[in-house]
PDB file of C-alpha atoms and ligand atoms in Angstrom:
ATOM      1  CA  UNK A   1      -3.254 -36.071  16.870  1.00 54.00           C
ATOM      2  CA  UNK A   2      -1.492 -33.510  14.376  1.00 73.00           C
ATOM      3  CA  UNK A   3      -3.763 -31.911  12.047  1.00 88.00           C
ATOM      4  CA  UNK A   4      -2.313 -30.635   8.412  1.00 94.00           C
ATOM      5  CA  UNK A   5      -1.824 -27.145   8.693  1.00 97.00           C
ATOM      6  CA  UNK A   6      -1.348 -25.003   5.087  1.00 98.00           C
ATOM      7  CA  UNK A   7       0.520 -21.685   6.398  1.00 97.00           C
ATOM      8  CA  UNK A   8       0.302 -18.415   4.451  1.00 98.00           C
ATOM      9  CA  UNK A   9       2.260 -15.066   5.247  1.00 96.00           C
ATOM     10  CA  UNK A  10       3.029 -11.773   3.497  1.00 94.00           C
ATOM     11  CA  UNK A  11       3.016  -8.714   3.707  1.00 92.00           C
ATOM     12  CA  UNK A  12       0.040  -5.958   3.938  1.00 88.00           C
ATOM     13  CA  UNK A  13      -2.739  -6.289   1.484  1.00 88.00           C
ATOM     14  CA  UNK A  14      -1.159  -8.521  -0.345  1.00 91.00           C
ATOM     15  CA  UNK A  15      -4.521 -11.037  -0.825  1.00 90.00           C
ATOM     16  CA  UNK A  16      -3.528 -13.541   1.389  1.00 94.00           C
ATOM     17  CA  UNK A  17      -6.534 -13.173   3.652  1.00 93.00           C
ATOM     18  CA  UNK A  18      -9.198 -13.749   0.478  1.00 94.00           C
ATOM     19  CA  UNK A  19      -6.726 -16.580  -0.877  1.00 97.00           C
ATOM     20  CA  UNK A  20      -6.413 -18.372   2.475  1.00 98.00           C
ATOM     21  CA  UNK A  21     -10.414 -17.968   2.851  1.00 96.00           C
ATOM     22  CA  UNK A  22     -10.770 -19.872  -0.665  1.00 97.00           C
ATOM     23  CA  UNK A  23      -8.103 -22.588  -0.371  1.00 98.00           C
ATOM     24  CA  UNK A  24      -9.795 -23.169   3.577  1.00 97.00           C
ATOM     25  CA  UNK A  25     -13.272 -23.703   1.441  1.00 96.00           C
ATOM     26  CA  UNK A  26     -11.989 -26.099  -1.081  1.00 97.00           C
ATOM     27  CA  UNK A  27     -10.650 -27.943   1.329  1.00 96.00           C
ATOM     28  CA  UNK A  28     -13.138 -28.066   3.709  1.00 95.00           C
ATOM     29  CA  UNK A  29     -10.681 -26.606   6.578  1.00 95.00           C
ATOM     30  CA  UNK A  30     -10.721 -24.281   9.047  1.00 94.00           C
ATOM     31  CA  UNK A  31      -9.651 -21.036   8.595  1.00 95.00           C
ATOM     32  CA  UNK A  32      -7.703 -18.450  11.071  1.00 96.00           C
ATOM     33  CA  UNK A  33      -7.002 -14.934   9.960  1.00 96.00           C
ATOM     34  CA  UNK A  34      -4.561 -14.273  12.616  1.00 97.00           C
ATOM     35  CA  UNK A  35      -3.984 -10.261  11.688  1.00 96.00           C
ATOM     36  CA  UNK A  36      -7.862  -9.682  12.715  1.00 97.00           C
ATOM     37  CA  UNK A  37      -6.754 -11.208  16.180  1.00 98.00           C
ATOM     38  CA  UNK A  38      -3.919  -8.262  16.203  1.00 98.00           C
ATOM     39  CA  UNK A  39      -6.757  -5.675  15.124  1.00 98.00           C
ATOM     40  CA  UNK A  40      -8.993  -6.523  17.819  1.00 98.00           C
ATOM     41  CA  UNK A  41      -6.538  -6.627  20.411  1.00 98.00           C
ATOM     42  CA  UNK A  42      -5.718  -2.816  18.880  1.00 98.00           C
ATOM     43  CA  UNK A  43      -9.251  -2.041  18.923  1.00 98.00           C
ATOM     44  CA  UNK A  44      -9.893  -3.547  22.182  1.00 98.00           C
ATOM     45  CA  UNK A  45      -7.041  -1.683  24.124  1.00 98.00           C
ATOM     46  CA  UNK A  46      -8.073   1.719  22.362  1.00 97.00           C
ATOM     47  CA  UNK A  47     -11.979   1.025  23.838  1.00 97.00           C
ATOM     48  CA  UNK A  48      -9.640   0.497  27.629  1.00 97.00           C
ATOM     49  CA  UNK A  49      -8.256   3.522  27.367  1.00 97.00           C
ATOM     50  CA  UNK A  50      -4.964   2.057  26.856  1.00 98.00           C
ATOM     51  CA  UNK A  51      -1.970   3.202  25.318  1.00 98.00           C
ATOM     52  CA  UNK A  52      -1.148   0.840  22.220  1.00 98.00           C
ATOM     53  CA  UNK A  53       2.820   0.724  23.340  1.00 97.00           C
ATOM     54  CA  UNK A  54       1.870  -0.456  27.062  1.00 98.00           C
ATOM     55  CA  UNK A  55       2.994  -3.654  27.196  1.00 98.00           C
ATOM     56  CA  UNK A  56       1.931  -5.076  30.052  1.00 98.00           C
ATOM     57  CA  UNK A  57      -1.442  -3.703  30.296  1.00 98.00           C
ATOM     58  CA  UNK A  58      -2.211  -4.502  26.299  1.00 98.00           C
ATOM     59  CA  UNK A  59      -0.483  -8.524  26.696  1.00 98.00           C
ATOM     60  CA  UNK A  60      -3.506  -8.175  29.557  1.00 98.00           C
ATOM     61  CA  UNK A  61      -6.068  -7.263  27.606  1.00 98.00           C
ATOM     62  CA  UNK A  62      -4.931  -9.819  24.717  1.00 98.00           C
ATOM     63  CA  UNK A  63      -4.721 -13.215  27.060  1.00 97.00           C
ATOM     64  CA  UNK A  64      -8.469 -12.237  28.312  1.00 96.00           C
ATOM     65  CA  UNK A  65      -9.501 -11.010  24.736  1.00 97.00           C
ATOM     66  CA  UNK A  66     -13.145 -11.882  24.191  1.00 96.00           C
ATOM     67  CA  UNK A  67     -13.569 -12.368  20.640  1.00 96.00           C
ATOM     68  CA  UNK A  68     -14.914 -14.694  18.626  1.00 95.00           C
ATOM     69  CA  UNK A  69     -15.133 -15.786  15.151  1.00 93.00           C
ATOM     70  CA  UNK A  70     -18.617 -16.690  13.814  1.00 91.00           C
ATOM     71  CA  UNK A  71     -19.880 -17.364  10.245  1.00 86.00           C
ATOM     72  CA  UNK A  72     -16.826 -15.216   8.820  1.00 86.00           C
ATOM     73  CA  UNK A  73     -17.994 -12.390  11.488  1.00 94.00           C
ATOM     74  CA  UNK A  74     -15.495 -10.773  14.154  1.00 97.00           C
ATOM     75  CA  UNK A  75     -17.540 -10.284  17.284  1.00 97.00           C
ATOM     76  CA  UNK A  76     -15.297  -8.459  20.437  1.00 97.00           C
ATOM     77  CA  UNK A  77     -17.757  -8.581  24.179  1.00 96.00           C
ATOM     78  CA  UNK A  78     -20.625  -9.911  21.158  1.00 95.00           C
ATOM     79  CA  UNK A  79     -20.514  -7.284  18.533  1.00 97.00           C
ATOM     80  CA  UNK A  80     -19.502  -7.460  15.473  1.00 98.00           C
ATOM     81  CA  UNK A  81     -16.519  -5.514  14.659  1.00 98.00           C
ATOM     82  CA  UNK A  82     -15.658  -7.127  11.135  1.00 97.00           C
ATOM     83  CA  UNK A  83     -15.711  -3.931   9.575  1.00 95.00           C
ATOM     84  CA  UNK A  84     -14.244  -1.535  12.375  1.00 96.00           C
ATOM     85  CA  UNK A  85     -10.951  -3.741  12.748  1.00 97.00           C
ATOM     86  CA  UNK A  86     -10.430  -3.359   8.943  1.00 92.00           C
ATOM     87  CA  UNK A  87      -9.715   0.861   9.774  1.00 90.00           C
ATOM     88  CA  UNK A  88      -6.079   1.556   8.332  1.00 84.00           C
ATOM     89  CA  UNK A  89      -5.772   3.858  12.131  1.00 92.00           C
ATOM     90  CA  UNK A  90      -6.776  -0.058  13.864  1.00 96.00           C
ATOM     91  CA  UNK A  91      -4.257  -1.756  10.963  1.00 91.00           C
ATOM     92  CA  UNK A  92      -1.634   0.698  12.456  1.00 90.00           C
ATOM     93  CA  UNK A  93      -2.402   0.018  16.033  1.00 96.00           C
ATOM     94  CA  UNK A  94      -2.509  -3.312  14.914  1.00 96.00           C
ATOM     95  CA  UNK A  95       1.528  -3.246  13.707  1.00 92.00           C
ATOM     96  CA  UNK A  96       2.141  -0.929  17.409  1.00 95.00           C
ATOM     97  CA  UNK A  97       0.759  -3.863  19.253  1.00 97.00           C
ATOM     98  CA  UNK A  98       1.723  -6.710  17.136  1.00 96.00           C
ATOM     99  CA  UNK A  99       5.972  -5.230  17.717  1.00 94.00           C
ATOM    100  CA  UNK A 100       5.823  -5.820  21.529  1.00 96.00           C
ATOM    101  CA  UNK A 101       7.043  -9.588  22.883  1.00 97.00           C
ATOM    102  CA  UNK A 102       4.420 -10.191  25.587  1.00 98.00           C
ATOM    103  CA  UNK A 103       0.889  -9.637  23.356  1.00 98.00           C
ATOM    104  CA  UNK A 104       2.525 -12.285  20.521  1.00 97.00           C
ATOM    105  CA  UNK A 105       3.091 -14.902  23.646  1.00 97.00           C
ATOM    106  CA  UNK A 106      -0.244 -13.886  25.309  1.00 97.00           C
ATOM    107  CA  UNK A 107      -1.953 -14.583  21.117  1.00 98.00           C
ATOM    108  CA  UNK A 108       0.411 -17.435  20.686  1.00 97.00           C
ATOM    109  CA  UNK A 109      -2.210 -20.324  21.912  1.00 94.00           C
ATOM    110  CA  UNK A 110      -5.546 -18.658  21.149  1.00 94.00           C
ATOM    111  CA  UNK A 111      -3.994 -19.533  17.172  1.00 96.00           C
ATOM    112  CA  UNK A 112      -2.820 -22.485  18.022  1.00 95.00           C
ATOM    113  CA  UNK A 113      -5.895 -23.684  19.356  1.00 91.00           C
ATOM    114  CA  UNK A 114      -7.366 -23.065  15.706  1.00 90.00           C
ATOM    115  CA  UNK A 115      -5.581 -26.470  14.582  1.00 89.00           C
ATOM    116  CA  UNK A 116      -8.506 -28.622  16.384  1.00 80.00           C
ATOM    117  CA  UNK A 117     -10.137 -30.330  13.460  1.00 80.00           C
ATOM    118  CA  UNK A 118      -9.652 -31.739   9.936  1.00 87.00           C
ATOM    119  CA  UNK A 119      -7.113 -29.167   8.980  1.00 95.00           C
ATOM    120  CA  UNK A 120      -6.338 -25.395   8.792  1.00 97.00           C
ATOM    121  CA  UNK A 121      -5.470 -22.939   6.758  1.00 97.00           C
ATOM    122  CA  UNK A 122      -3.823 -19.963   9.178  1.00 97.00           C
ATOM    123  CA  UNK A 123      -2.702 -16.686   7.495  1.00 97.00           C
ATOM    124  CA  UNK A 124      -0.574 -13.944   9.279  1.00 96.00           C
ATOM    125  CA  UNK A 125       2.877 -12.713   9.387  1.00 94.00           C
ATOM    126  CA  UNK A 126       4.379 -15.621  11.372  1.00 95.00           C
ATOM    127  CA  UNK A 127       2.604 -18.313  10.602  1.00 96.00           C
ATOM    128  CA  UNK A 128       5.205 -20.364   8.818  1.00 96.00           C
ATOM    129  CA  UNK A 129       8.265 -19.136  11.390  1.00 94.00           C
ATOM    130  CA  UNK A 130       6.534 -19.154  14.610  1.00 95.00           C
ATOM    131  CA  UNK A 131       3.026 -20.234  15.216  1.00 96.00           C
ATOM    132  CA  UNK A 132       2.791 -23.345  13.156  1.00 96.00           C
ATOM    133  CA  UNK A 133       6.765 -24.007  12.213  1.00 95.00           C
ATOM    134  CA  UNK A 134       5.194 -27.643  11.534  1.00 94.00           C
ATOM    135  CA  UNK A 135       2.729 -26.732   8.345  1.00 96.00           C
ATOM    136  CA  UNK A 136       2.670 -29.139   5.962  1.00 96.00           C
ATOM    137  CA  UNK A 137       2.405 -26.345   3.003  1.00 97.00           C
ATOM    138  CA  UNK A 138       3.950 -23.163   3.640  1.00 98.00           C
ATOM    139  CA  UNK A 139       3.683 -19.945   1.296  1.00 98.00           C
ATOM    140  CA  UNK A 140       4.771 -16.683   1.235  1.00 97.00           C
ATOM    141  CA  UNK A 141       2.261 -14.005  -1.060  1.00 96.00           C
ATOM    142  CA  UNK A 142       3.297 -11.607  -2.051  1.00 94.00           C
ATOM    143  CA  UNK A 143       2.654  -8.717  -4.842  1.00 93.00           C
ATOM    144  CA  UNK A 144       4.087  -5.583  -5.990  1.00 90.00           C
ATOM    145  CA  UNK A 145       3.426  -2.472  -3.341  1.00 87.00           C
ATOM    146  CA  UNK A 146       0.768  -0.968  -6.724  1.00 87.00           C
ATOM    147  CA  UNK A 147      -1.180  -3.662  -7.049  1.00 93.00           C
ATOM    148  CA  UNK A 148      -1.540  -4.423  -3.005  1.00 94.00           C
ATOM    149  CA  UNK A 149      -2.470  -0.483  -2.493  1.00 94.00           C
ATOM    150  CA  UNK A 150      -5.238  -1.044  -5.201  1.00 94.00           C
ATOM    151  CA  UNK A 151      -6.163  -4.158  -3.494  1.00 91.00           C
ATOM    152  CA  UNK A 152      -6.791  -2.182  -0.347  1.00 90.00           C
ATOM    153  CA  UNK A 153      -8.698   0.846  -1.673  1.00 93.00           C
ATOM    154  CA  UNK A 154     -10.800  -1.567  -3.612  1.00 92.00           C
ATOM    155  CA  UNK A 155     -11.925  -3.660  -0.237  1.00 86.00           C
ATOM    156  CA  UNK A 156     -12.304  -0.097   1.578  1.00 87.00           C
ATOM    157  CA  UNK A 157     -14.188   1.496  -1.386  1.00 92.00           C
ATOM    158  CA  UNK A 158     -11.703   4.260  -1.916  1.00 93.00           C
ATOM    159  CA  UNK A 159     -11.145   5.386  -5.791  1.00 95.00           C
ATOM    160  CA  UNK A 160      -7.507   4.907  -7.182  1.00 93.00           C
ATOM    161  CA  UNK A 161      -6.524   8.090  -7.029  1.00 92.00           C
ATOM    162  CA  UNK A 162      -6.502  11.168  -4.819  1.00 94.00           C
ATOM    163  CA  UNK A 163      -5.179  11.867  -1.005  1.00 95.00           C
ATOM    164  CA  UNK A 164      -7.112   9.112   0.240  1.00 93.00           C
ATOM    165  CA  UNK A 165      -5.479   6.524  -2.190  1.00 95.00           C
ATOM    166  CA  UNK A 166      -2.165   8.440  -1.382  1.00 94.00           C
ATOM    167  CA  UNK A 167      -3.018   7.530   2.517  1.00 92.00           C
ATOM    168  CA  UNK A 168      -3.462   4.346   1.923  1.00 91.00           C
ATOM    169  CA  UNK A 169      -0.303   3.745  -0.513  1.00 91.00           C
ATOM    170  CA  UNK A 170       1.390   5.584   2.410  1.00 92.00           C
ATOM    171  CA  UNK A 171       0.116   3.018   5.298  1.00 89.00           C
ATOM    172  CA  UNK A 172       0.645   0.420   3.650  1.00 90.00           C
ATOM    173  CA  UNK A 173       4.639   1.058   3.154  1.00 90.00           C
ATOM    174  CA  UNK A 174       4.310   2.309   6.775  1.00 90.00           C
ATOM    175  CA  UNK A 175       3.433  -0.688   8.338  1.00 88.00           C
ATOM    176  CA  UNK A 176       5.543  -3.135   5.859  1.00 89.00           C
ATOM    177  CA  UNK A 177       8.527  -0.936   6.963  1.00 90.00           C
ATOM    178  CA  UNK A 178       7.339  -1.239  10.660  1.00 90.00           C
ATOM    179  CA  UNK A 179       6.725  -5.161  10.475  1.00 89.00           C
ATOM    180  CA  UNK A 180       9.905  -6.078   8.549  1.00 91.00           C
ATOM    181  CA  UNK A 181      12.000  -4.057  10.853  1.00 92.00           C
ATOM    182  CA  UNK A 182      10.620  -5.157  14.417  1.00 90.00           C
ATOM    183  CA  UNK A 183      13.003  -7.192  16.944  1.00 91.00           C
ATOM    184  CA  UNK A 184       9.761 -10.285  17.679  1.00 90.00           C
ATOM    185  CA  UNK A 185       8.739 -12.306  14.477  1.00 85.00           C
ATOM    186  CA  UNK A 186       9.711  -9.861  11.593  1.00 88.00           C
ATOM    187  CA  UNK A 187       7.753 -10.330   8.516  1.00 89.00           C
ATOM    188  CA  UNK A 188       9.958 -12.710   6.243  1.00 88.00           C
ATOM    189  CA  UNK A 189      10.060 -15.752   4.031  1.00 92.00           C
ATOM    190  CA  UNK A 190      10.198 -18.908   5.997  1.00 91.00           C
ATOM    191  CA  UNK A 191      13.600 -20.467   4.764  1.00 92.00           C
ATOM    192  CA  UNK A 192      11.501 -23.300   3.562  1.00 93.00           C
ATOM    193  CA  UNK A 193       8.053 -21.422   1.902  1.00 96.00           C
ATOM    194  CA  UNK A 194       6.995 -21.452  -1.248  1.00 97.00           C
ATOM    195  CA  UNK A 195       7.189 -18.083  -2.602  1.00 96.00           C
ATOM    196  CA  UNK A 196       4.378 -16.968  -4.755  1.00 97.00           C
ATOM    197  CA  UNK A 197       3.961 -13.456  -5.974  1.00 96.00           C
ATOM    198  CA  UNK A 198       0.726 -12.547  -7.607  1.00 95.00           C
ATOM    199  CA  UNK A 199       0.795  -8.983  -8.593  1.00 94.00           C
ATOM    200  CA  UNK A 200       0.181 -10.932 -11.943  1.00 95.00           C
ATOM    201  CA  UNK A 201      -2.193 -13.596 -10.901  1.00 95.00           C
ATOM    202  CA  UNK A 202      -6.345 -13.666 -10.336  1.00 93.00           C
ATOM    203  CA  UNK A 203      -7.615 -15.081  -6.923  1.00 94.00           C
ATOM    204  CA  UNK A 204      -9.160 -18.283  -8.513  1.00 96.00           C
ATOM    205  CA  UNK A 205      -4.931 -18.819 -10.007  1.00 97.00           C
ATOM    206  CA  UNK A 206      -3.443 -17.935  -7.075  1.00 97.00           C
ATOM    207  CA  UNK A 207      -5.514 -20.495  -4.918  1.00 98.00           C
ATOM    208  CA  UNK A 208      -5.195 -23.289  -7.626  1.00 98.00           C
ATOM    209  CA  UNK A 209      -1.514 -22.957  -7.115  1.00 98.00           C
ATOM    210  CA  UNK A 210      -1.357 -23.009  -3.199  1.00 98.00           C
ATOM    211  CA  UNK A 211      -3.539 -26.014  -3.901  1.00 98.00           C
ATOM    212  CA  UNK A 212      -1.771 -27.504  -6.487  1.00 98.00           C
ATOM    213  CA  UNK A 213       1.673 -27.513  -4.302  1.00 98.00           C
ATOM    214  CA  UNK A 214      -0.639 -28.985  -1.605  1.00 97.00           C
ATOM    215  CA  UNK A 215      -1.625 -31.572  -3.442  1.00 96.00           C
ATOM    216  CA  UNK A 216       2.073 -32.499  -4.661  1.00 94.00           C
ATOM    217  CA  UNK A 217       3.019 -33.129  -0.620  1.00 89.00           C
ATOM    218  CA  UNK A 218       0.229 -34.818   0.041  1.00 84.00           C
ATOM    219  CA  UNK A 219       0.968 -37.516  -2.902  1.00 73.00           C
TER     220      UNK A 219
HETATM  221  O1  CDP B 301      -4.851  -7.143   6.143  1.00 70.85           O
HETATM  222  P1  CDP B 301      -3.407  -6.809   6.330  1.00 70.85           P
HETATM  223  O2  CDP B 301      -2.508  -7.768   5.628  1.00 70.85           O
HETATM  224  O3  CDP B 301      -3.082  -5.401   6.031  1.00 70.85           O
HETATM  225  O4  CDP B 301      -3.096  -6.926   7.853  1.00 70.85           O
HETATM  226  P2  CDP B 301      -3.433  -8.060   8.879  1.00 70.85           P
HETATM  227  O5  CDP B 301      -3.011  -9.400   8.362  1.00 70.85           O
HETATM  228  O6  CDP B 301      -4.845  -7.927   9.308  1.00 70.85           O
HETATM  229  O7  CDP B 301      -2.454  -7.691  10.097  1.00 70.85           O
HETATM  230  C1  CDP B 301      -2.484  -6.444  10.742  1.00 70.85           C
HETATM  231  C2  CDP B 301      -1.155  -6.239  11.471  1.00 70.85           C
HETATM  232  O8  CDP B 301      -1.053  -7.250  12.485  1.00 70.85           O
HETATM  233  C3  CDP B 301       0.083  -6.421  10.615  1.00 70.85           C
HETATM  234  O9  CDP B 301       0.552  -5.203  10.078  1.00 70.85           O
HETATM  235  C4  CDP B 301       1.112  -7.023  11.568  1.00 70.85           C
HETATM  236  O10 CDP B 301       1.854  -6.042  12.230  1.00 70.85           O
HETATM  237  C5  CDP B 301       0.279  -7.731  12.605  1.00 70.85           C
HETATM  238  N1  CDP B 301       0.306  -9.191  12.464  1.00 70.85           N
HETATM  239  C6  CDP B 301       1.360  -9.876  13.007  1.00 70.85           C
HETATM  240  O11 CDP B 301       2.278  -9.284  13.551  1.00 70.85           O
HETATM  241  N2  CDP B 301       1.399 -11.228  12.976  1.00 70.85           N
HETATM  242  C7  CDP B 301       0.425 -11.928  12.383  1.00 70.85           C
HETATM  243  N3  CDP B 301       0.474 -13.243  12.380  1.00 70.85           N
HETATM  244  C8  CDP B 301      -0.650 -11.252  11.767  1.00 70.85           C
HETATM  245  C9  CDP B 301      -0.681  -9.863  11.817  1.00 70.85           C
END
């Protein structure tokens, strides 16, 4: 039995995570934020004493990652980590070990796996291209690199201005640079995504639209 599957990438910050979240909720789906299974594989690897380019030893450490998703928390070994996986240093680890072939292959199935009921709403980088090249819906968010560095200093509490802003402004191009560019699943537009950018656009419009071109398949 194939389950619908809605499919959302873009790049860093851009909101896809909160819109993805909302558009799961109105329709009653599940939800997979598949960047927070990157972070905790980063986080996991640094707490191993592992070297975020080892490839063998981090694809390891993903295949026997123990994390779970409960209630909208992020528990690795039974903590919750929610907030320590959202670090820009873990984001960055999160690109190192997100670049190398055998930790996307070891993830591959643990996202997969997501698609078990009703229907899902999956956001990532590769969500559309690789993971779920099926997806009834797919969409690629995006906004201007301003408005997604505001985004992020807002959800991290950091005022929009000064070197900390600068930092994250910094990051942000860092790790688009780093994602676009790698060899394995490079950030781009699935040749056949809806592109939707909303450096212009609230959460509630951007979700009514992701919905709205739902709703035009499913009729
Ligand atoms: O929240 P933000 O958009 O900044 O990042 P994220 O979605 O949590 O993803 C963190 C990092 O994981 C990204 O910079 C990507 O390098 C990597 N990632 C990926 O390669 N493939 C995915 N499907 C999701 C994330």
């Amino acid at each position: 039995m194939q389950y619908p599957v809605i499919a959302i990438d873009g790049p860093s910050a851009s909101g896809k995570g909160t819109v993805a979240a909302r558009v799961a909720a109105a329709l009653g789906w599940a939800y997979l934020d598949s960047g927070a299974l990157y972070r905790v594989t980063a986080l996991y690897a640094r707490e191993q004493g592992a070297a975020w380019d080892d490839e063998a030893v981090v694809a390891a450490l993903a295949a026997a990652l123990p994390v779970r998703f409960v209630d909208g928390r992020v528990e690795l070994d039974g903590r919750d980590v929610s907030s320590d996986i959202r670090a820009e240093e873990i984001g960055m680890g999160a690109s190192q070990v997100a670049a190398l072939p055998a930790v996307r292959a070891a993830l591959l199935q643990r996202q997969r796996d997501f698609a078990v009921h009703g229907g899902l709403v999956a956001d990532g980088r590769d969500m559309a291209s690789v993971v779920f090249p099926e997806a009834a819906l797919k969409v690629f968010l995006t906004a201007s690199a301003e408005v997604r560095a505001q985004r992020r200093a807002l959800q991290l509490g950091v005022p929009l201005a000064g070197e900390a802003y600068e930092r994250i402004v910094a990051d942000i191009e860092k790790r688009d640079e780093a994602d676009r560019n790698r060899a394995v699943a490079p950030l781009k537009p699935a040749a056949d995504a809806h592109m939707l950018d909303t450096s212009d656009l609230s959460i509630e419009e951007s979700v009514k639209k992701v919905l709205d071109w739902y709703r035009q398949i499913e009729n």
